[in-house]
mmCIF file of C-alpha atoms in Angstrom:
data_model
loop_
_atom_site.group_PDB
_atom_site.id
_atom_site.type_symbol
_atom_site.label_atom_id
_atom_site.label_comp_id
_atom_site.label_asym_id
_atom_site.label_seq_id
_atom_site.Cartn_x
_atom_site.Cartn_y
_atom_site.Cartn_z
ATOM 1 C CA MET A 1 -124.938 -20.707 -69.893
ATOM 2 C CA THR A 2 -125.170 -21.741 -73.551
ATOM 3 C CA ALA A 3 -122.248 -20.615 -75.711
ATOM 4 C CA THR A 4 -123.059 -18.253 -78.585
ATOM 5 C CA LEU A 5 -121.281 -18.083 -81.924
ATOM 6 C CA ASP A 6 -120.232 -14.628 -83.092
ATOM 7 C CA ILE A 7 -121.202 -14.012 -86.728
ATOM 8 C CA ALA A 8 -118.113 -11.913 -87.497
ATOM 9 C CA THR A 9 -115.877 -14.637 -86.097
ATOM 10 C CA VAL A 10 -117.546 -17.324 -88.202
ATOM 11 C CA GLN A 11 -117.216 -15.105 -91.284
ATOM 12 C CA ALA A 12 -113.502 -14.737 -90.559
ATOM 13 C CA PHE A 13 -113.172 -18.522 -90.303
ATOM 14 C CA LEU A 14 -114.873 -18.971 -93.689
ATOM 15 C CA LEU A 15 -112.571 -16.453 -95.348
ATOM 16 C CA VAL A 16 -109.492 -18.148 -93.905
ATOM 17 C CA ALA A 17 -110.812 -21.515 -95.122
ATOM 18 C CA ASP A 18 -111.647 -20.230 -98.618
ATOM 19 C CA LEU A 19 -108.540 -18.085 -99.131
ATOM 20 C CA GLN A 20 -106.190 -20.413 -97.213
ATOM 21 C CA SER A 21 -104.431 -17.384 -95.813
ATOM 22 C CA PHE A 22 -104.763 -15.204 -92.725
ATOM 23 C CA THR A 23 -103.224 -12.295 -94.629
ATOM 24 C CA ARG A 24 -105.706 -12.419 -97.517
ATOM 25 C CA ALA A 25 -108.602 -12.956 -95.103
ATOM 26 C CA ALA A 26 -107.519 -9.851 -93.170
ATOM 27 C CA GLU A 27 -107.331 -7.838 -96.400
ATOM 28 C CA ALA A 28 -110.836 -8.970 -97.390
ATOM 29 C CA LEU A 29 -112.179 -7.926 -93.983
ATOM 30 C CA GLY A 30 -110.244 -4.668 -93.892
ATOM 31 C CA THR A 31 -108.494 -5.580 -90.664
ATOM 32 C CA THR A 32 -105.162 -6.961 -89.475
ATOM 33 C CA GLN A 33 -103.820 -10.493 -89.596
ATOM 34 C CA ALA A 34 -103.485 -10.450 -85.808
ATOM 35 C CA ALA A 35 -107.181 -9.585 -85.430
ATOM 36 C CA VAL A 36 -108.217 -12.471 -87.687
ATOM 37 C CA SER A 37 -105.923 -14.854 -85.811
ATOM 38 C CA LEU A 38 -107.458 -13.746 -82.505
ATOM 39 C CA LYS A 39 -110.983 -14.377 -83.826
ATOM 40 C CA LEU A 40 -110.000 -17.890 -84.890
ATOM 41 C CA GLN A 41 -108.428 -18.606 -81.512
ATOM 42 C CA ARG A 42 -111.611 -17.499 -79.745
ATOM 43 C CA LEU A 43 -113.724 -19.676 -82.039
ATOM 44 C CA GLU A 44 -111.514 -22.702 -81.408
ATOM 45 C CA THR A 45 -111.698 -22.090 -77.665
ATOM 46 C CA LEU A 46 -115.482 -21.812 -77.804
ATOM 47 C CA LEU A 47 -115.859 -25.032 -79.805
ATOM 48 C CA GLY A 48 -113.117 -26.832 -77.913
ATOM 49 C CA LYS A 49 -111.576 -27.976 -81.204
ATOM 50 C CA ARG A 50 -108.635 -26.997 -83.360
ATOM 51 C CA LEU A 51 -110.043 -25.846 -86.694
ATOM 52 C CA VAL A 52 -106.970 -24.678 -88.605
ATOM 53 C CA GLU A 53 -103.419 -25.945 -89.033
ATOM 54 C CA ARG A 54 -101.028 -23.010 -89.384
ATOM 55 C CA SER A 55 -97.654 -23.233 -91.107
ATOM 56 C CA PRO A 56 -95.322 -20.682 -92.754
ATOM 57 C CA ARG A 57 -96.372 -21.845 -96.216
ATOM 58 C CA ALA A 58 -100.043 -22.718 -95.969
ATOM 59 C CA VAL A 59 -103.178 -22.705 -93.873
ATOM 60 C CA ARG A 60 -105.224 -25.908 -93.896
ATOM 61 C CA LEU A 61 -108.361 -27.026 -92.129
ATOM 62 C CA THR A 62 -108.131 -29.830 -89.617
ATOM 63 C CA SER A 63 -110.676 -32.652 -89.757
ATOM 64 C CA ASP A 64 -112.724 -30.764 -87.149
ATOM 65 C CA GLY A 65 -112.426 -27.596 -89.216
ATOM 66 C CA ALA A 66 -113.646 -29.382 -92.341
ATOM 67 C CA ALA A 67 -116.571 -30.825 -90.371
ATOM 68 C CA PHE A 68 -117.489 -27.352 -89.074
ATOM 69 C CA LEU A 69 -117.224 -25.729 -92.521
ATOM 70 C CA ASP A 70 -120.683 -26.686 -93.838
ATOM 71 C CA ARG A 71 -122.349 -25.699 -90.561
ATOM 72 C CA ALA A 72 -120.560 -22.359 -90.649
ATOM 73 C CA ARG A 73 -121.754 -21.693 -94.207
ATOM 74 C CA ALA A 74 -125.320 -22.619 -93.229
ATOM 75 C CA LEU A 75 -125.173 -20.239 -90.248
ATOM 76 C CA ILE A 76 -123.984 -17.313 -92.360
ATOM 77 C CA ALA A 77 -126.574 -18.059 -95.051
ATOM 78 C CA ALA A 78 -129.354 -18.109 -92.430
ATOM 79 C CA HIS A 79 -128.009 -14.876 -90.935
ATOM 80 C CA ASP A 80 -128.017 -13.172 -94.342
ATOM 81 C CA ARG A 81 -131.575 -14.361 -95.058
ATOM 82 C CA ALA A 82 -132.743 -13.052 -91.687
ATOM 83 C CA LEU A 83 -131.295 -9.624 -92.454
ATOM 84 C CA SER A 84 -132.751 -9.477 -95.958
ATOM 85 C CA GLY A 85 -136.152 -10.918 -95.055
ATOM 86 C CA GLU A 86 -135.691 -13.532 -97.761
ATOM 87 C CA ALA A 87 -137.648 -16.757 -97.333
ATOM 88 C CA PRO A 88 -135.521 -19.874 -96.798
ATOM 89 C CA PRO A 89 -134.987 -21.898 -99.968
ATOM 90 C CA ALA A 90 -137.329 -24.770 -100.687
ATOM 91 C CA GLN A 91 -135.935 -28.168 -99.761
ATOM 92 C CA SER A 92 -136.795 -31.602 -101.069
ATOM 93 C CA LEU A 93 -136.156 -35.101 -99.775
ATOM 94 C CA SER A 94 -136.793 -38.296 -101.704
ATOM 95 C CA LEU A 95 -137.363 -41.082 -99.193
ATOM 96 C CA GLY A 96 -137.700 -44.780 -99.974
ATOM 97 C CA ILE A 97 -139.517 -46.938 -97.438
ATOM 98 C CA SER A 98 -139.773 -50.714 -97.346
ATOM 99 C CA ASP A 99 -143.262 -52.230 -97.387
ATOM 100 C CA HIS A 100 -142.513 -53.731 -93.978
ATOM 101 C CA ALA A 101 -141.497 -50.371 -92.510
ATOM 102 C CA ALA A 102 -144.543 -48.495 -93.808
ATOM 103 C CA GLY A 103 -146.683 -49.042 -90.723
ATOM 104 C CA PRO A 104 -148.255 -46.825 -88.051
ATOM 105 C CA GLU A 105 -144.814 -45.435 -87.169
ATOM 106 C CA LEU A 106 -144.658 -43.704 -90.565
ATOM 107 C CA VAL A 107 -147.049 -40.878 -89.606
ATOM 108 C CA PRO A 108 -145.047 -39.558 -86.606
ATOM 109 C CA LEU A 109 -141.876 -39.851 -88.706
ATOM 110 C CA LEU A 110 -143.380 -37.616 -91.387
ATOM 111 C CA GLU A 111 -144.564 -35.200 -88.702
ATOM 112 C CA ARG A 112 -141.032 -34.926 -87.305
ATOM 113 C CA LEU A 113 -139.619 -34.282 -90.773
ATOM 114 C CA HIS A 114 -142.174 -31.524 -91.360
ATOM 115 C CA ALA A 115 -141.358 -29.970 -87.983
ATOM 116 C CA MET A 116 -137.693 -29.754 -88.994
ATOM 117 C CA SER A 117 -138.507 -27.622 -92.047
ATOM 118 C CA SER A 118 -141.822 -26.180 -93.170
ATOM 119 C CA ASN A 119 -140.308 -25.710 -96.655
ATOM 120 C CA LEU A 120 -139.545 -29.399 -97.072
ATOM 121 C CA THR A 121 -141.189 -31.230 -99.958
ATOM 122 C CA LEU A 122 -141.157 -34.945 -99.215
ATOM 123 C CA ALA A 123 -141.387 -37.498 -102.022
ATOM 124 C CA VAL A 124 -142.034 -40.971 -100.586
ATOM 125 C CA THR A 125 -141.651 -44.209 -102.532
ATOM 126 C CA ILE A 126 -142.796 -47.488 -100.973
ATOM 127 C CA GLY A 127 -141.541 -50.814 -102.250
ATOM 128 C CA PHE A 128 -139.377 -53.828 -101.535
ATOM 129 C CA SER A 129 -136.257 -53.290 -99.435
ATOM 130 C CA ARG A 130 -133.956 -54.532 -102.177
ATOM 131 C CA GLU A 131 -135.500 -52.209 -104.765
ATOM 132 C CA MET A 132 -135.277 -49.229 -102.401
ATOM 133 C CA GLN A 133 -131.638 -50.045 -101.612
ATOM 134 C CA ASP A 134 -130.777 -50.319 -105.318
ATOM 135 C CA ALA A 135 -132.452 -46.959 -105.996
ATOM 136 C CA TYR A 136 -130.468 -45.380 -103.151
ATOM 137 C CA ASP A 137 -127.201 -46.822 -104.468
ATOM 138 C CA ALA A 138 -128.038 -45.406 -107.907
ATOM 139 C CA GLY A 139 -128.581 -41.929 -106.447
ATOM 140 C CA GLN A 140 -132.320 -41.945 -107.177
ATOM 141 C CA LEU A 141 -133.270 -41.620 -103.486
ATOM 142 C CA ASP A 142 -131.778 -39.391 -100.785
ATOM 143 C CA ALA A 143 -132.495 -41.803 -97.924
ATOM 144 C CA VAL A 144 -134.173 -45.155 -97.330
ATOM 145 C CA ILE A 145 -135.778 -47.059 -94.463
ATOM 146 C CA VAL A 146 -135.365 -50.728 -95.322
ATOM 147 C CA ARG A 147 -134.811 -54.182 -93.909
ATOM 148 C CA ARG A 148 -131.143 -55.077 -93.713
ATOM 149 C CA GLU A 149 -130.594 -58.179 -95.797
ATOM 150 C CA GLY A 150 -127.490 -60.322 -96.050
ATOM 151 C CA SER A 151 -124.118 -59.015 -94.903
ATOM 152 C CA ARG A 152 -124.566 -55.419 -96.029
ATOM 153 C CA ARG A 153 -123.404 -52.846 -93.480
ATOM 154 C CA GLY A 154 -123.889 -49.126 -93.082
ATOM 155 C CA GLY A 155 -126.762 -46.924 -92.036
ATOM 156 C CA GLU A 156 -128.417 -46.630 -88.642
ATOM 157 C CA LYS A 157 -130.456 -49.389 -87.018
ATOM 158 C CA LEU A 158 -133.903 -48.048 -86.157
ATOM 159 C CA ALA A 159 -135.549 -51.242 -84.897
ATOM 160 C CA GLU A 160 -135.316 -55.024 -84.939
ATOM 161 C CA ASP A 161 -137.826 -57.267 -86.688
ATOM 162 C CA GLU A 162 -139.641 -59.996 -84.809
ATOM 163 C CA PHE A 163 -140.966 -62.695 -87.125
ATOM 164 C CA GLY A 164 -143.774 -65.122 -86.443
ATOM 165 C CA TRP A 165 -146.541 -67.164 -88.021
ATOM 166 C CA PHE A 166 -150.028 -65.674 -87.974
ATOM 167 C CA ALA A 167 -153.409 -67.186 -88.760
ATOM 168 C CA SER A 168 -157.085 -66.736 -88.022
ATOM 169 C CA ARG A 169 -158.282 -68.230 -84.730
ATOM 170 C CA ARG A 170 -160.662 -70.362 -86.775
ATOM 171 C CA PHE A 171 -157.914 -71.681 -89.039
ATOM 172 C CA ALA A 172 -157.521 -75.448 -89.180
ATOM 173 C CA LEU A 173 -155.272 -77.173 -91.697
ATOM 174 C CA PRO A 174 -156.885 -80.275 -93.210
ATOM 175 C CA LYS A 175 -154.688 -83.324 -92.974
ATOM 176 C CA GLY A 176 -152.479 -83.778 -96.003
ATOM 177 C CA GLU A 177 -153.136 -80.270 -97.343
ATOM 178 C CA PRO A 178 -150.242 -77.866 -98.034
ATOM 179 C CA LEU A 179 -150.005 -74.858 -95.740
ATOM 180 C CA PRO A 180 -151.700 -71.841 -97.375
ATOM 181 C CA LEU A 181 -149.611 -68.668 -97.310
ATOM 182 C CA ALA A 182 -150.411 -64.977 -97.689
ATOM 183 C CA THR A 183 -147.249 -63.206 -98.816
ATOM 184 C CA LEU A 184 -145.851 -60.311 -100.764
ATOM 185 C CA ALA A 185 -144.522 -61.121 -104.208
ATOM 186 C CA PRO A 186 -140.834 -61.841 -104.838
ATOM 187 C CA PRO A 187 -138.269 -60.406 -104.234
ATOM 188 C CA CYS A 188 -139.780 -59.826 -100.764
ATOM 189 C CA GLY A 189 -137.108 -60.741 -98.196
ATOM 190 C CA VAL A 190 -139.611 -61.797 -95.518
ATOM 191 C CA ARG A 191 -141.297 -64.142 -98.006
ATOM 192 C CA ALA A 192 -137.895 -65.692 -98.760
ATOM 193 C CA ILE A 193 -137.238 -66.241 -95.033
ATOM 194 C CA ALA A 194 -140.636 -67.916 -94.554
ATOM 195 C CA VAL A 195 -140.254 -70.158 -97.595
ATOM 196 C CA ARG A 196 -136.759 -71.267 -96.560
ATOM 197 C CA ALA A 197 -138.004 -72.117 -93.066
ATOM 198 C CA LEU A 198 -140.890 -74.213 -94.427
ATOM 199 C CA ASP A 199 -138.703 -76.004 -96.961
ATOM 200 C CA LYS A 200 -136.087 -76.745 -94.303
ATOM 201 C CA ALA A 201 -138.782 -78.192 -92.037
ATOM 202 C CA GLY A 202 -140.187 -80.278 -94.900
ATOM 203 C CA ILE A 203 -143.602 -78.592 -94.704
ATOM 204 C CA ALA A 204 -145.529 -78.425 -97.957
ATOM 205 C CA TRP A 205 -146.976 -75.002 -98.767
ATOM 206 C CA ARG A 206 -148.711 -73.031 -101.455
ATOM 207 C CA GLU A 207 -149.460 -69.352 -101.881
ATOM 208 C CA ARG A 208 -153.136 -68.467 -101.595
ATOM 209 C CA PHE A 209 -152.685 -64.691 -101.560
ATOM 210 C CA VAL A 210 -149.855 -62.683 -103.141
ATOM 211 C CA GLY A 211 -149.759 -58.949 -102.475
ATOM 212 C CA GLY A 212 -148.017 -56.377 -104.623
ATOM 213 C CA GLY A 213 -147.447 -53.700 -101.973
ATOM 214 C CA VAL A 214 -149.042 -52.010 -98.988
#
């Protein structure tokens, strides 16, 4: 059977966290310190985690308690909205997507985001991975889907790229002619990989088509 959180118990936890005192939390709730302590013990048992460190001088949240704090606030806010009939607040997400990631998989991704919240306004920017990463670092984007370049770490790996050379079936390179390339403009990371590979192999090339985006 799925465990169920008790709203009054979660409210008691939030008061203890905000007031840093079982005594003051009990006064705010109009109950006893023992009753508040019992609620917290039941909540910790239900979650299987210790949420609060108790000492004679202070009450502090554990790391698990701090992690649960935002979820507890969200639960109480949703509970209050349900009682009042108030519509949930509008949400917005600014998402940066690399040119190379903006393929057929983008549509189901957007559908999943919409399913998570009907009040979500999604602002999508498509560009080069490096530009999207810089915008994220500057706080201009909430999240990005980009190619990982260099030694940078962090984020979640969604897929792995498989690179290859592609040409028309009718393509034939005249002897002595440089290899014609269709690429995205610099600073495209995939273009840089292709150019380095050709230069390393000593193959002459020239760009015949340069794209500026998808």
